[in-house]
Coordinates of C-alpha atoms and ligand atoms in Angstrom, one line a residue:
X49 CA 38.1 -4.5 -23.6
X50 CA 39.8 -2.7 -20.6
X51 CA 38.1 0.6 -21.4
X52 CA 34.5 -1.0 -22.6
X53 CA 34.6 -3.0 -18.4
X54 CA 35.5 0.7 -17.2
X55 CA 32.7 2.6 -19.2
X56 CA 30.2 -0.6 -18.0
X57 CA 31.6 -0.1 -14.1
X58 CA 30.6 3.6 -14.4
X59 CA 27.0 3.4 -15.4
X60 CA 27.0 0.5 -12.7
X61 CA 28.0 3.2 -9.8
X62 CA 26.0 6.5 -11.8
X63 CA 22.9 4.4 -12.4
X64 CA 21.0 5.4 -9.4
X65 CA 21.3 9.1 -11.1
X66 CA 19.3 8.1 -14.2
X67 CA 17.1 4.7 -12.6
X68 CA 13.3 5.9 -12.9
X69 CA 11.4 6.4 -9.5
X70 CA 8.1 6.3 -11.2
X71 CA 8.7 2.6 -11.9
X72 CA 9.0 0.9 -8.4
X73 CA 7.5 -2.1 -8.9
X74 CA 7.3 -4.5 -11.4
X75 CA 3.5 -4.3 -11.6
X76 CA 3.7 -1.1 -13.2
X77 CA 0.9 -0.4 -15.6
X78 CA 0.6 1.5 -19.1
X79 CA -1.0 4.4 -17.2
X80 CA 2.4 4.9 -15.4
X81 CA 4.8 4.4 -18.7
X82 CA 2.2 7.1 -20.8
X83 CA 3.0 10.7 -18.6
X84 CA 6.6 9.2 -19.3
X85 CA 6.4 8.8 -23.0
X86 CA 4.4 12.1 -23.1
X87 CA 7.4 13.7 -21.5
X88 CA 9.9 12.4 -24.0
X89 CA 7.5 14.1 -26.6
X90 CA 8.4 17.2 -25.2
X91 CA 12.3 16.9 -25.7
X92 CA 13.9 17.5 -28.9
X93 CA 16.2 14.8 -28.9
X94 CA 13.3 12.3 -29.2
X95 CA 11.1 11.5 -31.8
X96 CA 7.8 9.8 -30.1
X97 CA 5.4 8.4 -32.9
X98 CA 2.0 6.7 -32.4
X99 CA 2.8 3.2 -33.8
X100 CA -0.4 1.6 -33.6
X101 CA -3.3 0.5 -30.9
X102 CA -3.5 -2.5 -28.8
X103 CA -6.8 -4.5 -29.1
X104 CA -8.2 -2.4 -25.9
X105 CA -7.6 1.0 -27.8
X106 CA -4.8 2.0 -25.8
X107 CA -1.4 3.5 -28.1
X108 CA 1.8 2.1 -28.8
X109 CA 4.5 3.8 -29.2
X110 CA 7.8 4.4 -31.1
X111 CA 10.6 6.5 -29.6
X112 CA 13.8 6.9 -32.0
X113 CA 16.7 9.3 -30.8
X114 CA 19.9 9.9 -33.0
X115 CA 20.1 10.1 -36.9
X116 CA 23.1 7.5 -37.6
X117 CA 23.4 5.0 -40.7
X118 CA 23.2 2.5 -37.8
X119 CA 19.6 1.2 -36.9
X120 CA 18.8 -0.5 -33.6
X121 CA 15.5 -1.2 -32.3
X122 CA 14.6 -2.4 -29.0
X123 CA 11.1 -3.6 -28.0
X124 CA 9.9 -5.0 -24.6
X125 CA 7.0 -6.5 -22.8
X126 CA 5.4 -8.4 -25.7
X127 CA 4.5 -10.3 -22.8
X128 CA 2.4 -8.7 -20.6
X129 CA 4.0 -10.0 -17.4
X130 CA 8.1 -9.7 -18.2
X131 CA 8.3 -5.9 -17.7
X132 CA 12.1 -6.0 -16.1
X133 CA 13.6 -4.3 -19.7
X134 CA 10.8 -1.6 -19.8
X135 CA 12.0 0.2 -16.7
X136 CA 15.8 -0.1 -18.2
X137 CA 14.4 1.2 -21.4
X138 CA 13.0 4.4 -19.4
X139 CA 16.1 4.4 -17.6
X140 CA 18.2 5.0 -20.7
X141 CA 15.6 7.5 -21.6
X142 CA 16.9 9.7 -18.3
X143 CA 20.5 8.7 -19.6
X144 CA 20.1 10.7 -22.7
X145 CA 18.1 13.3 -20.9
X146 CA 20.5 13.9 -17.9
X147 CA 23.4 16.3 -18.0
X148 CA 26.4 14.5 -17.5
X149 CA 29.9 13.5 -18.2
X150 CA 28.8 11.8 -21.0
X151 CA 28.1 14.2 -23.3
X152 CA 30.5 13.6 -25.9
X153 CA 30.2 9.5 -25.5
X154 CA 26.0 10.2 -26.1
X155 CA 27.1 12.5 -29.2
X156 CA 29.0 10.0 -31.1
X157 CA 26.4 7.6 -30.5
X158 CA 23.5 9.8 -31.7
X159 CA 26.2 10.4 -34.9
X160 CA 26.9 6.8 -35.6
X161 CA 22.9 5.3 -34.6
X162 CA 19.8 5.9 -34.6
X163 CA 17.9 3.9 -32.2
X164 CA 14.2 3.0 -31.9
X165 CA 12.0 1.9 -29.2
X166 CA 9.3 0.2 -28.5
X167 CA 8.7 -0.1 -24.7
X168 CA 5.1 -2.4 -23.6
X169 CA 4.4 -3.7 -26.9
X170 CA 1.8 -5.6 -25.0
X171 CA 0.4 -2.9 -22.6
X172 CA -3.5 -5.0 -22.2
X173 CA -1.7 -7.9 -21.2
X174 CA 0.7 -5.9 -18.3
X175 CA -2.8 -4.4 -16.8
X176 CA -3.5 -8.1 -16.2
X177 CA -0.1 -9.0 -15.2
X178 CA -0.6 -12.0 -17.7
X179 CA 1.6 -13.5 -20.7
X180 CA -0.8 -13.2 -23.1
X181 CA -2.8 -10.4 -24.7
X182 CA -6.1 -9.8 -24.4
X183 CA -7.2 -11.8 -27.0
X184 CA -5.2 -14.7 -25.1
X185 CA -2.7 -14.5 -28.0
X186 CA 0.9 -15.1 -27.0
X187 CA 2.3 -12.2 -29.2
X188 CA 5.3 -14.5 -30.1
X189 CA 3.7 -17.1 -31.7
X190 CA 1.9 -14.5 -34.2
X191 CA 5.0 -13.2 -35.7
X192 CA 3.3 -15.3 -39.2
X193 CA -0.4 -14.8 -39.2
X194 CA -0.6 -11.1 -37.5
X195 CA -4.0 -11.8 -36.3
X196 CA -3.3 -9.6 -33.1
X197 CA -2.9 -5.4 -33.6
X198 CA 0.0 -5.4 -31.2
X199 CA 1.9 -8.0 -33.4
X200 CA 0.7 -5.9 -36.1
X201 CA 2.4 -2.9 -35.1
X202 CA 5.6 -4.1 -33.8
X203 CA 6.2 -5.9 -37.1
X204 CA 5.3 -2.9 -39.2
X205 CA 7.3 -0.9 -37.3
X206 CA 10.1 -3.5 -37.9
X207 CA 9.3 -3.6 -41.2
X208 CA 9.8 -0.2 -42.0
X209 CA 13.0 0.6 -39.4
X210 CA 14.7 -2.8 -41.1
X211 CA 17.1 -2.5 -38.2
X212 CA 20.1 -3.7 -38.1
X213 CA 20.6 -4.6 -34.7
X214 CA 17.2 -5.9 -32.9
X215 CA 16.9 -6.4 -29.2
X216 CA 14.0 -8.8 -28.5
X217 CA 13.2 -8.2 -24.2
X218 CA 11.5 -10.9 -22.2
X219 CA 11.8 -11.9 -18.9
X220 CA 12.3 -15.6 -18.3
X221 CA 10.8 -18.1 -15.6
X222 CA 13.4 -18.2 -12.4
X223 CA 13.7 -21.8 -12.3
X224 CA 16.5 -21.4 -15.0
X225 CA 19.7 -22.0 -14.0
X226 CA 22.8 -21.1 -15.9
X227 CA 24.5 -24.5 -16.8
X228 CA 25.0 -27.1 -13.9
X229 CA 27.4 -24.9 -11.8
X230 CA 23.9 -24.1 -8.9
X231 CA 23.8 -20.4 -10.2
X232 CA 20.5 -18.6 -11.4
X233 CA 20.4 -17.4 -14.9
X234 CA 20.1 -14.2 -14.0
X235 CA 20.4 -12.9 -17.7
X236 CA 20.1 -15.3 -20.5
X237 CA 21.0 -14.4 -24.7
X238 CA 20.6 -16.0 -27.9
X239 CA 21.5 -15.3 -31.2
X240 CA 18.1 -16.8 -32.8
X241 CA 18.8 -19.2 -35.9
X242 CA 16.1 -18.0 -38.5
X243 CA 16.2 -21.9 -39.8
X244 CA 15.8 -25.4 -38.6
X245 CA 19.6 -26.1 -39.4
X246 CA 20.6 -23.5 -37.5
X247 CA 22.7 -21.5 -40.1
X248 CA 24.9 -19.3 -39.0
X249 CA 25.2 -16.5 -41.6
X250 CA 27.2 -13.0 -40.9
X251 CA 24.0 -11.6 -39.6
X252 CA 23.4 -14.2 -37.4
X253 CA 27.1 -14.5 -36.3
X254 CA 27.3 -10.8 -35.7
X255 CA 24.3 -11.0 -33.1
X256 CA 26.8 -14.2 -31.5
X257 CA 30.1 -11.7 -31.8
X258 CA 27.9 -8.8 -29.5
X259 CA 26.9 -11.5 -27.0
X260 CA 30.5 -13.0 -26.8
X261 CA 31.3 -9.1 -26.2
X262 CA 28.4 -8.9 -23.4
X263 CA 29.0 -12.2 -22.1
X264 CA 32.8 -11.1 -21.0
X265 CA 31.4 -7.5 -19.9
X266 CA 28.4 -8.9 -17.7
X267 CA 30.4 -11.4 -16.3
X268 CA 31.8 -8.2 -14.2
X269 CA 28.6 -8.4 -12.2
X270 CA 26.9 -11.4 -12.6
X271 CA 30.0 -13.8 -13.2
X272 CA 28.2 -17.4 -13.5
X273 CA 25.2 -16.3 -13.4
X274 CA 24.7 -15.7 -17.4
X275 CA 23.4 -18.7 -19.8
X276 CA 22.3 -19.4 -23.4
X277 CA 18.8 -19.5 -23.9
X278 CA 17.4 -22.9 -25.8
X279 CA 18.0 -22.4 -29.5
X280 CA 15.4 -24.6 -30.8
X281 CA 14.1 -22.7 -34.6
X282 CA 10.9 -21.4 -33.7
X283 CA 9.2 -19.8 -36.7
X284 CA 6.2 -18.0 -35.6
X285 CA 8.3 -16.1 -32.8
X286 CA 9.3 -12.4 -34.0
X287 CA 13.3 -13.3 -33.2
X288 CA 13.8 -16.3 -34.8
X289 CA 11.3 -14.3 -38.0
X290 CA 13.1 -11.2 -37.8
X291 CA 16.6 -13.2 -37.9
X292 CA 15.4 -14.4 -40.9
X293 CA 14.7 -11.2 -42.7
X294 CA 18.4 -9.9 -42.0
X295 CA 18.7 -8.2 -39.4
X296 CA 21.1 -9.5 -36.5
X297 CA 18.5 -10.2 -33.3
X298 CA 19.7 -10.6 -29.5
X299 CA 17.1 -12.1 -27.4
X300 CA 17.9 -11.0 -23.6
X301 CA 16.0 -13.0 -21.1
X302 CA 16.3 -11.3 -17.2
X303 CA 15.8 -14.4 -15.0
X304 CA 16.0 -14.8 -11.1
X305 CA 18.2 -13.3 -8.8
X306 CA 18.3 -14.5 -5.2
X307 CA 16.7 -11.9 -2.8
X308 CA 15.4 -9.5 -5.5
X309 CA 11.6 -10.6 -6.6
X310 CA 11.7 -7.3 -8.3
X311 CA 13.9 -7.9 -10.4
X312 CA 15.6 -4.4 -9.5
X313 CA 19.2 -5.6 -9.9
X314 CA 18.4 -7.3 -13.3
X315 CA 16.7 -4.2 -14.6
X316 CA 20.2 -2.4 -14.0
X317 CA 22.0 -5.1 -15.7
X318 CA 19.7 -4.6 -18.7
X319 CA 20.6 -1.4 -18.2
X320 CA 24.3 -1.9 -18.4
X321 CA 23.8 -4.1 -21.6
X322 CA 21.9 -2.4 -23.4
X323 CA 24.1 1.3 -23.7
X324 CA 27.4 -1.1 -23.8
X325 CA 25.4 -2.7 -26.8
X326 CA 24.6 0.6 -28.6
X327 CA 28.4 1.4 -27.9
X328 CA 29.6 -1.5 -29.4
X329 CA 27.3 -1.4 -32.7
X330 CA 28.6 2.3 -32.8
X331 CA 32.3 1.4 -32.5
X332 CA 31.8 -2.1 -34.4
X333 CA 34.1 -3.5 -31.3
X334 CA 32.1 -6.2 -31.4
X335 CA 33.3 -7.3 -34.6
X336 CA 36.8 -8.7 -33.3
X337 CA 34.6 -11.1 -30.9
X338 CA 34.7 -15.0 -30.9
X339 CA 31.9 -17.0 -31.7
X340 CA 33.4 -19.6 -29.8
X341 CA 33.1 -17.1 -26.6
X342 CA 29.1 -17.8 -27.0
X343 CA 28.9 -21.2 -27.8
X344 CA 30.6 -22.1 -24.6
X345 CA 28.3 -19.9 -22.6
X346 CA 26.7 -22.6 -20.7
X347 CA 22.8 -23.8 -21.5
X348 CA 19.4 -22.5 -19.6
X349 CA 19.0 -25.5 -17.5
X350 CA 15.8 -25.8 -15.3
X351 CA 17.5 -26.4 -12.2
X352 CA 16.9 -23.7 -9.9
X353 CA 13.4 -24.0 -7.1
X354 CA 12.6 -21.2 -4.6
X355 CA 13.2 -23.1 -1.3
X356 CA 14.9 -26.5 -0.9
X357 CA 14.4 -28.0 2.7
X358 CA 17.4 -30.9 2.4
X359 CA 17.8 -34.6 3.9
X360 CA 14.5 -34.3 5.9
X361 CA 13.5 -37.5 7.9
X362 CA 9.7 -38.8 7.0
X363 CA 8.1 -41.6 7.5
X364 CA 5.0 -43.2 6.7
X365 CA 3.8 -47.2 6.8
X366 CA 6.5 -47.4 9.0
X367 CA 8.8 -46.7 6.6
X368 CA 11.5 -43.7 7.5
X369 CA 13.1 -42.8 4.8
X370 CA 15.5 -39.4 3.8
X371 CA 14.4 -37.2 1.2
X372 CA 14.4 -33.7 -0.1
X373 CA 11.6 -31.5 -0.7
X374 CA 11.2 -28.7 -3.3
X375 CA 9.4 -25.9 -3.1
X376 CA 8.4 -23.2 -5.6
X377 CA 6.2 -20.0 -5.1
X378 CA 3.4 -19.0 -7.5
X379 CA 2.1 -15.3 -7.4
X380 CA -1.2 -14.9 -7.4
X381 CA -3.4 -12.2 -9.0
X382 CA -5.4 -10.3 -5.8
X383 CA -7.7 -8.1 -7.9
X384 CA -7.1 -5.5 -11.0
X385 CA -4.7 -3.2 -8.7
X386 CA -2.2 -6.4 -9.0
X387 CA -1.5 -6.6 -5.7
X388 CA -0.6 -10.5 -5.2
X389 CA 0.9 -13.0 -2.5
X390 CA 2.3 -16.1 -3.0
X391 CA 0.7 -19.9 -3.0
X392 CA 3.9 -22.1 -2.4
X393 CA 3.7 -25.7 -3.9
X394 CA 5.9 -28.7 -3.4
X395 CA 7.8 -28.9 -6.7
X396 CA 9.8 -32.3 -6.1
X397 CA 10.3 -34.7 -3.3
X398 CA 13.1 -37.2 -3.5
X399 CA 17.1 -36.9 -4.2
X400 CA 17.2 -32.9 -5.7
X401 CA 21.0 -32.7 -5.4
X402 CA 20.8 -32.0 -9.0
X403 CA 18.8 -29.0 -8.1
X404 CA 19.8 -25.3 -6.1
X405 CA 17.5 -23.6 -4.3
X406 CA 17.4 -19.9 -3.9
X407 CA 17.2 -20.9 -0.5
X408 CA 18.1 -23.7 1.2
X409 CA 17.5 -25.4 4.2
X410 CA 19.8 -28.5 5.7
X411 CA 17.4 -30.7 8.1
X412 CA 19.8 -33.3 8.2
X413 CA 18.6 -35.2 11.7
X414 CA 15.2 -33.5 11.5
X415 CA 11.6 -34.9 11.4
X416 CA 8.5 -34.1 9.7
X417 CA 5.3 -33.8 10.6
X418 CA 2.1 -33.0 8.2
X419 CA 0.5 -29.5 9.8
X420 CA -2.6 -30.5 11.8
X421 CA -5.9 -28.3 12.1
X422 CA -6.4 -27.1 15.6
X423 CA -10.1 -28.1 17.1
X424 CA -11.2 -24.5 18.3
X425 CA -13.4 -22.5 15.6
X426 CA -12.6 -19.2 15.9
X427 CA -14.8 -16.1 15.8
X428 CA -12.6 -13.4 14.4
X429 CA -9.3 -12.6 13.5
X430 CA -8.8 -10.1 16.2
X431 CA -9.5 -13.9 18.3
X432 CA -6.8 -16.0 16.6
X433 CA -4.9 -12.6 17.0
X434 CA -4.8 -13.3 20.2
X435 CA -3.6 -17.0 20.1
X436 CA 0.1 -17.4 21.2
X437 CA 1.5 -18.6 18.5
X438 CA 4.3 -20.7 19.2
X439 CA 2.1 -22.8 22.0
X440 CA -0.3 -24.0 18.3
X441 CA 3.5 -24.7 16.5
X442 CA 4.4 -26.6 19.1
X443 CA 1.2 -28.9 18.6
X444 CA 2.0 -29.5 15.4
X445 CA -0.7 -27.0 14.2
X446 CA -0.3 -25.3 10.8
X447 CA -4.0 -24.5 10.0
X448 CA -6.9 -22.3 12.3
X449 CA -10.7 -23.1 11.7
X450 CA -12.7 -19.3 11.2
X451 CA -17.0 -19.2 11.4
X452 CA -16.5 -15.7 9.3
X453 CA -17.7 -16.9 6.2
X454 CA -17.7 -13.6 4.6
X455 CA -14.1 -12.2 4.3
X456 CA -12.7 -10.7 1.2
X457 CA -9.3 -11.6 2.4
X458 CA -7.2 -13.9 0.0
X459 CA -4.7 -14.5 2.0
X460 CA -4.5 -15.1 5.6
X461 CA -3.3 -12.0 7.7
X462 CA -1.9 -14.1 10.2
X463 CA 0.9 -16.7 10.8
X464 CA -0.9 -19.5 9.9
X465 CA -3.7 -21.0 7.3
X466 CA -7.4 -20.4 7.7
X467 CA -9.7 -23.2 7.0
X468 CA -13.7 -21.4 6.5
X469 CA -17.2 -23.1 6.5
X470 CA -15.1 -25.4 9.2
X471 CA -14.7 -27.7 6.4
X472 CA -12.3 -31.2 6.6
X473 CA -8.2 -30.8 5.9
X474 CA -6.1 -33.0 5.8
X475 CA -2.2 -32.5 4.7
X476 CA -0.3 -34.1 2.4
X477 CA 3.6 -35.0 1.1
X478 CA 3.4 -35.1 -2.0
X479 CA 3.8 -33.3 -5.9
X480 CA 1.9 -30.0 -6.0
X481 CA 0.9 -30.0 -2.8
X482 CA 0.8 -27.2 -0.5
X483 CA 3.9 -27.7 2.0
X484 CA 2.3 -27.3 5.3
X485 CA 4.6 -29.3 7.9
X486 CA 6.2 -29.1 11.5
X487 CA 10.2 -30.1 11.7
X488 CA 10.9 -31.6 14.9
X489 CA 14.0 -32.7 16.4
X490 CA 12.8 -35.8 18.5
X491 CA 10.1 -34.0 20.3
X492 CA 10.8 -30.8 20.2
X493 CA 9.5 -28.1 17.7
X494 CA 12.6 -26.5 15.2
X495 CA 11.0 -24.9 11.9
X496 CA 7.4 -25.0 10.7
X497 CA 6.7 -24.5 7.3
X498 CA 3.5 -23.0 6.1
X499 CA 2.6 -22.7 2.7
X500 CA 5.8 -23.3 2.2
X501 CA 7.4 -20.4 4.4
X502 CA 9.8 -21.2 6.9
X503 CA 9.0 -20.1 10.6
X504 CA 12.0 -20.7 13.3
X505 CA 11.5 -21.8 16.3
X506 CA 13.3 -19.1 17.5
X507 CA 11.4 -16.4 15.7
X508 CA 8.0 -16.9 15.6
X509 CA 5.5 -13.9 15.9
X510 CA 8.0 -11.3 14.6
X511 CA 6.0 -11.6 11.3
X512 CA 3.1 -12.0 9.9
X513 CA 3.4 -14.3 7.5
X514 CA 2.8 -16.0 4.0
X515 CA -0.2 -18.5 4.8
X516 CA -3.5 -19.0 3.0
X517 CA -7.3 -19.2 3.0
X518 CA -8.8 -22.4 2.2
X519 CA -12.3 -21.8 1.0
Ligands
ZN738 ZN1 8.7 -13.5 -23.0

């Protein structure tokens, strides 16, 4: 174990040598991940096979590398939006590609494995940035009836690897926490039953040995932060149908990590995982694991918001009372270049102390006060530009009134929400909502928050902002 936490610390500190620049964002399309697999092509060491076309023509792909009795194949993005383990995947591509001191580590595993890949399996539904495909299939309900080409192909191509090792890669909601200890699940694993009793056969205990084996090794860099996914038998999902064939399946779910939307950190944990994986299979380390190591990883608990404003004072009929308020943000889709911004909403409002926030605010003493609409109709932007904003917090004003009917804009590019065609607002506390609020301290103006960004007293106007357009 000693040695396997050493060889996982050193791709840790090389990974920025092999991390692929060409995938910066998580909003990377297929067009970016083709000149890559085209590259591979190119290389000796890969084999890169058409495996099939997606329901808007465009190819899938299979990359193997080695020629070992071992098979493992690894296939991400089946949905379209949970793209984290496709960059890693590309990653380890550069691994295999780059010189380095691992040249006789890389040998043995090319000996012992072979290893196939299927990066995007759902590339219509990533130019979307959506779950689903095209055909508004969610590819892991059709592991059965097959009726869309990309489940198709990635169950041929199953089919005919019969792998021994499969590595299912999603990326999982961030309101997962792992257990009750106020930590995100920042990677989540199951070892999927293939039956409603939830046998647990070799093959399905050997996928539980490698995540005991992970679990200990992750736990170097995420410690707490790692959970069991809900192992509820699912049988039209490709894990839980692919468990059942016989091979051993490891679902890895990347979830949320506090300060990194992008996922960046995660992808090099997936990273980390996934070449300590292949090492494992090759070595059969992970043979000498406990299963008892995975059962007590703790649950996926939904317990985890985006922003938790705590012990705020409202009132209302004359009623003060102390609550806390929950706040989660939603991306949403700009246009077909997948730029987005975010439309906060108020999750929960009561007693959350069962609940963590990625961030978290104490207002313990503090007042609130729904945002108001200020009176004045502006012209322009370049006119509210020109506002001083802290005078319009200090009213209690979270919302401007615009006469330009016409903009594009889907978000406001200023500090606080537009209202056009000078219609009626009025603010509210409660579920779903949008937070739009003043906290005061008696009289005096602490934190607004608008669309559910916080804005200090202290340093308002230093940005721009998160607020919305109300058409
Ligand atoms: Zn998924």
């Amino acid at each position: 174990m000693a040695q396997d936490i050493q060889f996982a610390w050193s791709l840790y500190h090389g990974y920025e040598n092999y991390k692929d620049k060409h995938l910066s964002n998580r909003r990377f399309k297929y067009s970016t991940i083709l000149p890559l697999i085209h590259h591979l092509k190119n290389k000796n060491m890969f084999t890169v096979k058409k495996a099939g076309e997606s329901a808007e023509g465009r190819d899938v792909y299979l990359i193997s590398i080695g020629s070992g009795d071992k098979k493992i194949f690894c296939w991400s993005q089946m949905h379209g939006d949970e793209p984290t383990a496709t960059a890693s995947l590309f990653d380890i591509f550069n691994f295999f590609l780059t010189e380095n001191h691992y040249t006789e580590f890389k040998q043995f595993l090319l000996d012992k494995t072979t290893i196939y890949f299927m990066p995007m399996v759902n590339p219509d539904g990533a130019e979307l940035f959506q779950r689903r495909n095209i055909l508004e299939i969610n590819l892991n309900r059709d592991a059965v009836q097959k009726q869309s080409p990309e489940a198709k192909i990635l169950y041929s191509a199953f089919d005919e690897i019969k792998p021994h090792f499969g590595f299912n890669l999603h990326d999982q909601e961030r309101a997962y926490a792992a257990g009750l200890n106020g930590k995100s699940a920042a990677i989540s694993f199951l070892a999927p039953p293939f039956d409603y009793a939830k046998t647990k056969n070799e093959i399905r205990t050997n996928s539980m040995k490698l995540i005991s084996e992970q679990y200990n090794l992750l736990s170097e860099f995420i410690p707490g932060h790692i959970a069991k996914y809900q192992d509820d038998y699912e049988p039209r999902a490709f894990g839980d149908t692919f468990a059942k064939s016989g091979s051993s399946i490891v679902l890895i779910e990347s979830g949320g990590w506090s300060d990194d939307r992008e996922k960046e950190y995660l992808r090099k944990i997936n990273f980390i995982s996934l070449l300590t994986s292949f090492k494992s299979i090759a070595e059969g380390s992970y043979l000498t694991e406990k299963i008892e190591t995975y059962e007590s990883i703790p649950n996926n608990e939904k317990l985890m918001m985006d922003f938790i404003i705590r012990n705020i004072t409202a009132s209302k009929f004359q009623t003060k009372y102390v609550i806390d308020i929950g706040i989660n943000y939603e991306e949403e889709n700009i246009n077909k270049n997948l730029n987005f911004f975010f439309k906060a909403k108020i999750e929960d409002i009561g007693d959350l102390s069962v609940y963590s926030g990625y961030k978290e605010l104490d207002a313990t003493g503090l007042t609130l006060v729904l945002g108001k609409t200020y009176e004045t109709v502006f012209n322009s932007i370049n006119e509210i530009k020109c506002v001083e904003p802290l005078s319009l917090l200090q009213k209690g004003i979270t919302n401007l009134k615009l006469s330009d009917k016409d903009t594009e804009d889907k978000y406001s590019p200023v500090l606080f929400n537009i209202i056009l065609n000078n219609e009626e607002r009025k603010e509210e506390l409660k579920e779903e909502a949008v937070p739009n609020f003043i906290l005061c301290d008696g009289r005096k103006f602490k934190y607004a928050v608008i669309n559910g960004f916080l804005i200090k007293a202290s340093s308002v106007g230093r940005k721009v902002g998160n607020a919305l357009i109300f058409k």
